[in-house]
Short mmCIF file of C-alpha atoms in Angstrom, two decimals:
data_model
loop_
_atom_site.label_atom_id
_atom_site.label_comp_id
_atom_site.label_asym_id
_atom_site.label_seq_id
_atom_site.Cartn_x
_atom_site.Cartn_y
_atom_site.Cartn_z
CA MET A 1 -41.37 -71.77 124.29
CA PRO A 2 -44.01 -69.54 126.05
CA PRO A 3 -45.93 -67.08 123.85
CA PRO A 4 -44.86 -63.42 123.87
CA GLY A 5 -46.28 -61.43 126.81
CA ALA A 6 -46.85 -64.50 129.00
CA GLY A 7 -43.97 -63.53 131.38
CA VAL A 8 -45.33 -60.00 131.71
CA GLY A 9 -48.75 -61.37 132.65
CA ARG A 10 -47.27 -63.62 135.35
CA LEU A 11 -45.28 -60.64 136.68
CA ARG A 12 -48.43 -58.54 137.00
CA VAL A 13 -50.22 -61.34 138.83
CA GLY A 14 -47.23 -61.78 141.23
CA LEU A 15 -47.19 -58.07 142.07
CA MET A 16 -50.97 -57.94 142.65
CA LEU A 17 -51.01 -60.89 145.09
CA PRO A 18 -49.27 -58.97 147.99
CA LEU A 19 -51.83 -56.15 147.76
CA LEU A 20 -54.74 -58.60 147.82
CA GLY A 21 -53.19 -60.40 150.88
CA VAL A 22 -52.89 -57.15 152.84
CA VAL A 23 -56.50 -56.21 152.10
CA ALA A 24 -57.69 -59.71 153.17
CA LEU A 25 -55.82 -59.56 156.51
CA LEU A 26 -56.49 -55.94 157.48
CA GLY A 27 -60.10 -55.92 156.39
CA PRO A 28 -61.61 -57.70 159.49
CA LEU A 29 -59.58 -55.62 162.01
CA PRO A 30 -62.24 -52.99 162.69
CA LEU A 31 -64.77 -55.77 163.35
CA VAL A 32 -62.45 -57.45 165.89
CA THR A 33 -61.75 -54.16 167.65
CA ALA A 34 -65.41 -53.23 167.81
CA ALA A 35 -66.41 -56.66 169.13
CA SER A 36 -63.78 -56.55 171.85
CA ALA A 37 -64.76 -53.01 172.87
CA ALA A 38 -68.42 -53.97 173.18
CA ALA A 39 -67.73 -57.04 175.38
CA PRO A 40 -68.14 -56.34 179.13
CA SER A 41 -65.08 -56.72 181.39
CA PRO A 42 -65.28 -59.96 183.42
CA ALA A 43 -63.36 -58.33 186.27
CA VAL A 44 -66.38 -56.12 187.20
CA SER A 45 -69.25 -58.38 186.17
CA GLY A 46 -71.48 -60.18 188.63
CA PRO A 47 -73.07 -59.14 191.92
CA ALA A 48 -71.11 -57.57 194.75
CA GLY A 49 -71.20 -60.81 196.69
CA SER A 50 -68.84 -62.50 194.17
CA VAL A 51 -66.15 -59.92 194.97
CA ALA A 52 -66.31 -60.77 198.60
CA ALA A 53 -66.04 -64.46 197.78
CA THR A 54 -62.62 -63.97 196.19
CA ALA A 55 -61.26 -61.76 198.94
CA GLY A 56 -60.18 -64.76 201.04
CA VAL A 57 -62.06 -63.61 204.19
CA ALA A 58 -64.73 -65.63 205.96
CA ALA A 59 -68.28 -64.29 205.64
CA ASN A 60 -68.86 -64.64 209.39
CA PRO A 61 -69.09 -61.07 210.77
CA ALA A 62 -68.00 -62.15 214.28
CA THR A 63 -64.46 -61.16 215.13
CA SER A 64 -61.83 -63.71 216.11
CA ARG A 65 -58.34 -63.68 217.57
CA TYR A 66 -55.70 -65.27 215.41
CA TYR A 67 -51.93 -65.48 214.85
CA VAL A 68 -50.03 -65.49 211.56
CA VAL A 69 -46.89 -67.68 211.62
CA GLY A 70 -43.81 -65.64 210.70
CA ALA A 71 -40.65 -66.49 208.79
CA PRO A 72 -37.97 -68.64 210.51
CA ARG A 73 -35.57 -66.79 212.79
CA ASP A 74 -31.96 -67.98 212.86
CA GLY A 75 -33.07 -70.96 210.79
CA GLN A 76 -35.68 -72.06 213.41
CA ARG A 77 -39.41 -72.24 212.62
CA GLU A 78 -42.12 -71.58 215.20
CA TYR A 79 -43.94 -74.18 217.35
CA LEU A 80 -47.33 -74.17 219.08
CA TYR A 81 -45.61 -74.18 222.48
CA GLN A 82 -43.77 -70.95 221.70
CA ILE A 83 -46.95 -69.27 220.33
CA ALA A 84 -48.86 -70.31 223.49
CA VAL A 85 -46.16 -68.67 225.62
CA GLN A 86 -46.30 -65.42 223.61
CA THR A 87 -50.11 -65.09 223.32
CA LEU A 88 -51.50 -66.97 226.35
CA GLY A 89 -48.63 -66.65 228.82
CA ASP A 90 -48.50 -70.44 229.33
CA GLY A 91 -46.77 -72.81 226.93
CA ASN A 92 -48.71 -75.80 228.28
CA ARG A 93 -51.87 -74.37 226.65
CA TYR A 94 -50.53 -75.22 223.21
CA ARG A 95 -53.08 -78.05 222.91
CA GLU A 96 -55.93 -75.50 223.02
CA ILE A 97 -54.49 -73.85 219.90
CA PHE A 98 -54.03 -77.26 218.29
CA GLU A 99 -57.68 -78.25 218.93
CA LEU A 100 -58.93 -74.97 217.40
CA ASN A 101 -56.88 -75.47 214.20
CA GLN A 102 -56.58 -79.26 213.80
CA GLY A 103 -57.22 -80.30 210.21
CA ARG A 104 -58.19 -76.79 209.03
CA PRO A 105 -56.80 -76.00 205.53
CA GLN A 106 -53.97 -73.47 205.47
CA PRO A 107 -53.08 -70.97 202.70
CA ASP A 108 -50.39 -73.28 201.27
CA GLY A 109 -52.76 -76.26 201.20
CA GLY A 110 -51.28 -77.92 204.30
CA ARG A 111 -53.10 -78.92 207.48
CA LEU A 112 -52.12 -78.99 211.14
CA THR A 113 -52.11 -82.64 212.25
CA ASP A 114 -49.38 -82.83 214.89
CA PRO A 115 -49.08 -80.42 217.86
CA LEU A 116 -45.29 -80.91 217.97
CA THR A 117 -44.54 -80.25 214.31
CA ALA A 118 -42.78 -77.09 213.15
CA LEU A 119 -45.21 -74.59 211.62
CA GLN A 120 -45.02 -73.27 208.07
CA PRO A 121 -44.64 -69.50 207.49
CA GLY A 122 -47.94 -67.84 206.56
CA TRP A 123 -50.19 -70.31 208.41
CA VAL A 124 -53.18 -68.68 210.17
CA LEU A 125 -53.91 -70.07 213.66
CA GLU A 126 -57.09 -69.27 215.57
CA LEU A 127 -56.43 -68.43 219.23
CA PRO A 128 -58.52 -68.72 222.41
CA ALA A 129 -60.65 -65.71 223.33
CA ASP A 130 -58.27 -64.58 226.10
CA ALA A 131 -55.19 -64.37 223.80
CA LYS A 132 -53.38 -61.06 223.91
CA GLY A 133 -50.12 -59.48 222.88
CA THR A 134 -48.61 -57.52 220.01
CA SER A 135 -48.63 -60.55 217.74
CA VAL A 136 -52.38 -61.27 218.26
CA GLN A 137 -54.61 -60.02 215.44
CA VAL A 138 -58.35 -59.36 215.91
CA GLY A 139 -60.86 -59.52 213.10
CA PRO A 140 -62.56 -61.96 210.75
CA LEU A 141 -60.51 -65.17 210.59
CA PRO A 142 -58.83 -65.38 207.15
CA THR A 143 -59.45 -68.59 205.24
CA PRO A 144 -57.96 -69.95 201.99
CA SER A 145 -59.51 -68.20 198.99
CA ALA A 146 -62.56 -70.05 197.63
CA THR A 147 -61.91 -68.92 194.09
CA ARG A 148 -58.94 -67.54 192.31
CA SER A 149 -58.82 -64.43 190.15
CA ALA A 150 -60.49 -65.02 186.80
CA GLU A 151 -58.06 -65.75 184.06
CA PRO A 152 -58.18 -63.68 180.82
CA THR A 153 -60.80 -64.93 178.35
CA ALA A 154 -60.81 -64.89 174.62
CA ASP A 155 -63.02 -61.75 174.62
CA SER A 156 -60.62 -59.79 176.85
CA ALA A 157 -57.72 -60.66 174.59
CA GLY A 158 -59.53 -59.21 171.55
CA PRO A 159 -57.95 -55.71 171.43
CA SER A 160 -54.46 -57.17 171.76
CA ALA A 161 -54.97 -59.36 168.67
CA THR A 162 -54.61 -56.37 166.29
CA PRO A 163 -50.77 -56.16 166.51
CA TYR A 164 -50.47 -59.86 165.77
CA LEU A 165 -52.70 -59.59 162.67
CA VAL A 166 -50.71 -56.60 161.43
CA GLY A 167 -47.49 -58.57 161.92
CA ALA A 168 -48.97 -61.52 160.03
CA ALA A 169 -50.02 -59.20 157.20
CA VAL A 170 -46.50 -57.79 156.93
CA LEU A 171 -45.07 -61.33 156.86
CA VAL A 172 -47.45 -62.42 154.08
CA LEU A 173 -46.68 -59.23 152.15
CA ALA A 174 -42.94 -59.96 152.34
CA VAL A 175 -43.45 -63.54 151.09
CA LEU A 176 -45.65 -62.45 148.18
CA LEU A 177 -43.21 -59.70 147.19
CA ALA A 178 -40.45 -62.29 147.13
CA VAL A 179 -42.58 -64.45 144.80
CA GLY A 180 -43.14 -61.48 142.50
CA LEU A 181 -39.42 -60.67 142.35
CA TRP A 182 -38.64 -64.31 141.58
CA LEU A 183 -41.11 -64.29 138.64
CA LEU A 184 -39.54 -61.05 137.35
CA HIS A 185 -36.03 -62.55 137.52
CA ARG A 186 -37.18 -65.69 135.73
CA HIS A 187 -38.82 -63.64 132.99
CA ARG A 188 -35.61 -61.69 132.37
CA ARG A 189 -33.51 -64.89 132.20
CA ALA A 190 -35.91 -66.33 129.59
CA ARG A 191 -35.36 -63.30 127.33
CA THR A 192 -31.49 -63.36 127.55
CA PRO A 193 -29.93 -65.30 124.54
CA ARG A 194 -27.65 -68.16 125.42
CA PRO A 195 -24.08 -68.21 123.93
CA ALA A 196 -23.16 -70.80 121.29
CA THR A 197 -21.34 -73.90 122.41
CA ALA A 198 -17.62 -73.88 121.49
CA PRO A 199 -16.32 -76.89 119.49
CA ALA A 200 -14.35 -79.50 121.36
CA PRO A 201 -10.56 -79.22 120.94
CA VAL A 202 -8.81 -81.74 118.72
CA THR A 203 -6.29 -83.85 120.56
CA SER A 204 -3.22 -85.28 118.87
CA PRO A 205 -2.57 -89.03 119.08
CA THR A 206 0.00 -90.22 121.59
CA VAL A 207 3.22 -91.88 120.54
CA ASP A 208 4.53 -94.88 122.50
CA ALA A 209 8.04 -94.63 124.07
CA ALA A 210 10.83 -96.50 122.46
CA PRO A 211 11.59 -100.01 123.77
CA ALA A 212 15.20 -98.95 124.32
CA ASP A 213 14.24 -96.58 127.11
CA THR A 214 12.49 -99.40 129.02
CA ALA A 215 15.60 -101.59 128.90
CA THR A 216 17.79 -98.77 130.24
CA SER A 217 15.51 -98.19 133.25
CA GLN A 218 15.47 -101.89 134.11
CA ALA A 219 19.27 -101.97 134.12
CA ASP A 220 19.44 -99.00 136.51
CA THR A 221 17.08 -100.76 138.92
CA ALA A 222 19.21 -103.90 138.96
CA LEU A 223 22.33 -101.86 139.82
CA ARG A 224 20.58 -100.14 142.78
CA GLN A 225 19.42 -103.50 144.21
CA ALA A 226 22.97 -104.89 144.00
CA ASP A 227 24.37 -101.89 145.89
CA THR A 228 21.78 -102.33 148.69
CA ALA A 229 22.71 -106.01 149.09
CA LEU A 230 26.41 -105.10 149.50
CA ARG A 231 25.64 -102.55 152.29
CA GLN A 232 23.55 -105.14 154.17
CA ALA A 233 26.42 -107.66 153.97
CA ASP A 234 28.77 -105.08 155.59
CA THR A 235 26.54 -104.87 158.74
CA VAL A 236 26.71 -108.60 159.50
CA PRO A 237 30.11 -108.48 161.38
CA ASN A 238 28.87 -105.62 163.57
CA GLN A 239 25.79 -107.64 164.59
CA VAL A 240 28.01 -110.64 165.45
CA ASP A 241 30.20 -108.47 167.71
CA ALA A 242 27.13 -107.12 169.54
CA ALA A 243 25.84 -110.65 170.20
CA LEU A 244 29.22 -111.70 171.67
CA SER A 245 29.33 -108.67 174.02
CA GLN A 246 25.82 -109.48 175.32
CA ALA A 247 26.90 -113.05 175.99
CA ASP A 248 29.81 -111.74 178.12
CA THR A 249 27.35 -109.92 180.47
CA VAL A 250 25.37 -113.07 181.31
CA PRO A 251 27.80 -114.32 184.05
CA ASN A 252 27.69 -110.89 185.78
CA GLN A 253 23.87 -111.00 185.88
CA VAL A 254 23.95 -114.53 187.32
CA ASP A 255 26.35 -113.41 190.08
CA ALA A 256 23.97 -110.54 191.01
CA VAL A 257 21.00 -112.87 191.69
CA PRO A 258 22.30 -114.25 195.06
CA SER A 259 23.05 -110.75 196.37
CA GLN A 260 19.49 -109.62 195.54
CA ALA A 261 18.08 -112.71 197.26
CA ASP A 262 20.05 -111.79 200.42
CA THR A 263 18.22 -108.42 200.64
CA VAL A 264 14.69 -109.98 200.69
CA PRO A 265 14.74 -110.96 204.45
CA LYS A 266 15.89 -107.44 205.36
CA GLN A 267 13.01 -105.91 203.42
CA LEU A 268 10.56 -108.28 205.12
CA ASP A 269 11.87 -107.21 208.54
CA VAL A 270 11.25 -103.55 207.67
CA VAL A 271 7.66 -104.29 206.60
CA VAL A 272 6.97 -106.20 209.84
CA ARG A 273 8.30 -103.32 211.95
CA GLN A 274 6.14 -100.83 210.03
CA VAL A 275 3.03 -102.94 210.63
CA ASP A 276 3.84 -103.24 214.34
CA THR A 277 4.39 -99.51 214.81
CA ALA A 278 1.45 -98.35 212.64
CA ALA A 279 -1.38 -96.58 214.51
CA VAL A 280 -4.68 -98.43 214.38
CA VAL A 281 -7.40 -96.06 213.12
CA PRO A 282 -10.86 -97.08 214.42
CA ALA A 283 -13.47 -97.63 211.77
CA GLN A 284 -16.44 -95.28 211.49
CA PRO A 285 -19.53 -96.87 213.09
CA VAL A 286 -22.66 -97.55 211.07
CA SER A 287 -25.44 -95.00 211.61
CA ALA A 288 -28.55 -96.28 213.40
CA MET A 289 -30.61 -93.58 211.66
CA GLY A 290 -31.61 -94.70 208.18
CA GLU A 291 -32.52 -92.66 205.13
CA SER A 292 -35.75 -91.56 206.86
CA ARG A 293 -33.63 -89.66 209.42
CA ARG A 294 -35.80 -91.02 212.23
CA VAL A 295 -35.16 -93.57 214.98
CA VAL A 296 -37.35 -94.62 217.93
CA VAL A 297 -35.95 -97.15 220.43
CA ASN A 298 -36.66 -98.41 223.96
CA LEU A 299 -33.61 -98.67 226.23
CA GLU A 300 -32.55 -99.38 229.79
CA SER A 301 -30.61 -96.72 231.67
CA LEU A 302 -26.91 -97.23 232.32
CA THR A 303 -27.36 -96.46 236.05
CA GLY A 304 -29.82 -97.55 238.72
CA ALA A 305 -30.87 -100.90 240.12
CA PRO A 306 -33.29 -101.74 238.72
CA PRO A 307 -32.59 -99.47 235.73
CA ASP A 308 -35.09 -96.88 234.43
CA ARG A 309 -36.92 -97.39 231.15
CA LEU A 310 -36.02 -94.89 228.42
CA ASP A 311 -38.18 -94.07 225.40
CA VAL A 312 -35.74 -92.41 222.97
CA ARG A 313 -36.96 -90.54 219.87
CA LEU A 314 -34.56 -88.86 217.42
CA ILE A 315 -36.11 -87.13 214.38
CA GLY A 316 -33.96 -85.26 211.86
CA VAL A 317 -30.44 -83.87 212.16
CA ALA A 318 -28.87 -80.44 212.21
CA THR A 319 -28.26 -78.56 208.96
CA GLY A 320 -24.86 -79.47 207.55
CA PHE A 321 -24.71 -82.82 209.41
CA ALA A 322 -26.14 -84.92 206.57
CA ALA A 323 -22.83 -86.73 205.92
CA GLY A 324 -22.05 -87.55 209.57
CA VAL A 325 -23.17 -90.33 211.91
CA PRO A 326 -25.75 -88.92 214.36
CA CYS A 327 -26.20 -92.13 216.39
CA ALA A 328 -24.95 -95.73 216.42
CA TRP A 329 -25.08 -99.05 218.26
CA LEU A 330 -21.73 -99.75 219.94
CA ARG A 331 -20.32 -102.29 222.37
CA ASP A 332 -17.02 -101.21 223.88
CA GLU A 333 -15.57 -99.42 220.86
CA PRO A 334 -15.33 -95.60 220.85
CA PHE A 335 -17.32 -93.12 218.75
CA PRO A 336 -14.30 -91.48 217.00
CA ALA A 337 -15.98 -88.88 214.78
CA ALA A 338 -18.50 -87.59 217.36
CA THR A 339 -18.24 -84.07 218.84
CA LEU A 340 -20.61 -84.58 221.83
CA PRO A 341 -20.95 -88.39 222.22
CA LEU A 342 -23.50 -89.42 224.87
CA ALA A 343 -24.52 -93.02 225.67
CA LEU A 344 -28.29 -92.70 226.22
CA GLY A 345 -28.86 -96.31 227.36
CA ARG A 346 -28.37 -99.94 226.50
CA GLN A 347 -30.24 -102.81 224.92
CA GLY A 348 -28.81 -106.23 225.59
CA GLY A 349 -25.04 -106.04 225.27
CA ARG A 350 -24.99 -102.91 223.12
CA ARG A 351 -25.02 -99.21 223.99
CA PHE A 352 -27.01 -96.64 222.03
CA VAL A 353 -24.72 -93.61 221.58
CA ALA A 354 -25.83 -90.28 220.05
CA ASP A 355 -23.75 -87.28 218.98
CA LEU A 356 -25.61 -84.33 220.56
CA ALA A 357 -23.92 -82.00 218.04
CA ALA A 358 -26.28 -83.51 215.42
CA ALA A 359 -29.43 -82.42 217.36
CA PRO A 360 -31.53 -79.96 215.31
CA ASP A 361 -32.09 -77.63 218.30
CA ILE A 362 -32.85 -79.02 221.83
CA LEU A 363 -32.64 -82.36 223.64
CA THR A 364 -35.49 -82.80 226.16
CA ILE A 365 -35.56 -85.27 229.07
CA THR A 366 -39.15 -85.72 230.33
CA GLY A 367 -41.23 -88.25 232.26
CA THR A 368 -41.41 -88.88 236.00
CA PRO A 369 -39.79 -85.76 237.55
CA SER A 370 -37.48 -87.64 239.93
CA ALA A 371 -36.43 -90.14 237.24
CA ALA A 372 -35.91 -87.40 234.63
CA HIS A 373 -33.63 -85.41 237.00
CA ARG A 374 -31.74 -88.58 237.93
CA GLN A 375 -31.01 -89.47 234.32
CA ALA A 376 -30.10 -85.86 233.43
CA ARG A 377 -27.58 -85.79 236.27
CA ALA A 378 -26.07 -89.13 235.15
CA MET A 379 -25.75 -87.87 231.56
CA ALA A 380 -24.09 -84.64 232.75
CA GLU A 381 -21.55 -86.63 234.79
CA GLN A 382 -20.88 -88.89 231.77
CA LEU A 383 -20.15 -85.92 229.49
CA HIS A 384 -17.90 -84.28 232.11
CA ALA A 385 -15.95 -87.53 232.52
CA ALA A 386 -15.36 -87.51 228.74
CA GLY A 387 -13.74 -84.05 228.99
CA LEU A 388 -16.76 -82.06 227.77
CA MET A 389 -18.15 -78.89 229.39
CA VAL A 390 -21.44 -78.93 231.36
CA THR A 391 -23.22 -75.70 232.40
CA VAL A 392 -26.21 -75.96 234.80
CA VAL A 393 -28.86 -73.21 234.99
CA GLY A 394 -30.08 -72.33 238.51
CA ASP A 395 -30.70 -75.00 241.13
CA LEU A 396 -31.81 -77.73 238.70
CA PHE A 397 -29.75 -80.32 240.62
CA GLY A 398 -30.09 -78.58 243.97
CA ALA A 399 -27.14 -77.53 246.09
CA ASP A 400 -25.22 -80.73 245.28
CA LEU A 401 -23.91 -79.79 241.83
CA PRO A 402 -22.22 -82.63 239.89
CA GLN A 403 -18.45 -82.45 240.16
CA GLY A 404 -16.81 -80.34 237.44
CA CYS A 405 -20.06 -78.67 236.33
CA ARG A 406 -20.44 -74.90 236.03
CA ARG A 407 -23.50 -73.03 237.37
CA VAL A 408 -25.17 -69.87 235.95
CA ALA A 409 -28.09 -68.01 237.54
CA ALA A 410 -30.30 -67.81 234.42
CA PHE A 411 -30.36 -69.03 230.83
CA PRO A 412 -28.17 -66.62 228.79
CA THR A 413 -30.00 -64.51 226.19
CA ALA A 414 -27.52 -61.68 225.51
CA GLU A 415 -24.90 -62.20 222.83
CA PRO A 416 -21.90 -61.58 225.17
CA ASP A 417 -23.22 -64.18 227.65
CA ILE A 418 -23.75 -66.70 224.86
CA ALA A 419 -20.23 -66.10 223.54
CA ARG A 420 -18.80 -66.91 227.00
CA LEU A 421 -20.43 -70.36 227.17
CA PRO A 422 -17.65 -72.98 227.27
CA GLY A 423 -17.66 -75.74 224.68
CA PRO A 424 -17.91 -78.17 223.25
CA GLY A 425 -20.57 -79.13 225.78
CA ILE A 426 -24.17 -78.73 226.93
CA ILE A 427 -26.21 -76.28 229.01
CA VAL A 428 -28.83 -78.01 231.20
CA SER A 429 -31.95 -76.20 232.40
CA GLY A 430 -35.48 -76.73 233.58
CA GLY A 431 -38.55 -75.56 231.63
CA LEU A 432 -38.20 -72.22 229.78
CA SER A 433 -40.62 -69.70 228.29
CA GLY A 434 -40.64 -66.45 226.35
CA VAL A 435 -37.30 -65.04 225.25
CA GLU A 436 -35.33 -67.77 227.04
CA LEU A 437 -37.15 -70.53 225.15
CA THR A 438 -36.68 -68.73 221.84
CA THR A 439 -32.96 -68.31 222.57
CA ALA A 440 -32.65 -71.99 223.54
CA ARG A 441 -34.17 -73.12 220.21
CA GLY A 442 -31.60 -71.14 218.21
CA LEU A 443 -28.60 -71.62 220.53
CA ALA A 444 -27.15 -74.69 218.80
CA ALA A 445 -27.24 -73.01 215.38
CA ARG A 446 -25.77 -69.74 216.73
CA THR A 447 -22.81 -71.55 218.33
CA GLY A 448 -22.16 -73.85 215.38
CA HIS A 449 -23.53 -76.76 217.51
CA ARG A 450 -20.62 -76.25 219.87
CA VAL A 451 -23.13 -75.82 222.76
CA VAL A 452 -26.43 -77.76 222.75
CA PRO A 453 -29.25 -76.99 225.28
CA VAL A 454 -30.84 -79.82 227.31
CA LEU A 455 -34.23 -79.11 228.98
CA VAL A 456 -35.32 -81.36 231.87
CA GLY A 457 -38.69 -81.86 233.56
CA GLU A 458 -42.21 -80.93 232.48
CA VAL A 459 -41.42 -79.59 229.02
CA VAL A 460 -42.75 -80.30 225.55
CA ARG A 461 -40.87 -83.08 223.80
CA THR A 462 -38.75 -81.81 220.92
CA ARG A 463 -37.47 -83.68 217.88
CA TRP A 464 -34.67 -85.19 219.98
CA SER A 465 -36.16 -86.38 223.28
CA VAL A 466 -35.86 -88.99 226.03
CA ARG A 467 -38.90 -89.97 228.14
CA VAL A 468 -37.91 -91.64 231.46
CA THR A 469 -40.18 -94.08 233.30
CA GLU A 470 -39.36 -95.65 236.64
CA PRO A 471 -39.42 -99.47 236.74
CA GLN A 472 -42.53 -101.17 238.06
CA PRO A 473 -42.11 -102.70 241.58
#
């Protein structure tokens, strides 16, 4: 048993500990605050030249002409050919822009390595000295920032540490107060007298039942078992009658077997007729474009003697066409699921057929001018023969327009003119620039790929393109 006054001493110690903890935690706070106030701010330290280094602008004072790539319009990103048209007035000068920016780091870490690739928004492209237009910016050429903004240091975080230390002090105070209250409760329980233990109750001895009662219960059980046996014996005649009635039905079931056998030939005849009259659904062809969504193949044209050589390149598919079949190798079977099926050429005994509705934006036919126009005309006639609509811009095919084709004076750019384009089908044109080229790149998406533009002649190859070469003599 603890000596008198020991509980009171522990209680005093428990109540003093929270006060000592608060003094220990809050004591250093003025030192932390003073140290953090005396430390210089890293945001303004250093010479003036370091500020210019983080501004992301080249130190070269000479001015340059440059172009900042904008966000996609109608889901279409910008290309060097389009920027050359807008700033230099000639899309064929896109290689000059490519040579000025090839391999230069861009703000997002990317680099320009292919003149035909779609540009990323925010890229900065240096332009030739004669570039002009509302989209041309003049000034020091922005470059990716050499350094990033300095991150907060331990010194700068000093003043904000005070609230955390105060919170910690409050937490420690609460814990120590709880310890003190627990010691007080324990001290009070030690001083409370315990009640005396009550004596165990005295139980009376049990008396065994008389043997006569056991004999009576056994007799009752024997009577119940005898009654159950009599009820079971009464059910035996009923079971015999049921077995005899089942036996009477066996001859009827045997007589029914021949009649059922007679109906089997009739059922077979119905099945044969259903198979003969069933419509044969053609199977979906296997896509020639693998998981890379890219296919490059050399073909022979379907017309001409000797046939032209075709270099076909298909890269990517339209948005929302991921589950379809953009192109396939076929022999004589149809392309059932295609919206704008076009046989581009052949290789051996197989045809290479593409669904133009899967084209991301434009199909270009380039190469030798006479051969390119010849193949474009043959493809237009093939689509018209398949019941698809063909619209020709200007005098691309001369006065002799392919039979069934529709002619328009210029490439449509206004929304009402675009809405009047018949489809599903294609619109065939020569080289475009400016607003017409921009409209052509977004036409397929705006019409739900119901109308796909085809550009023929001296144009920049797009992601879906066919280069035509005449055969060597």
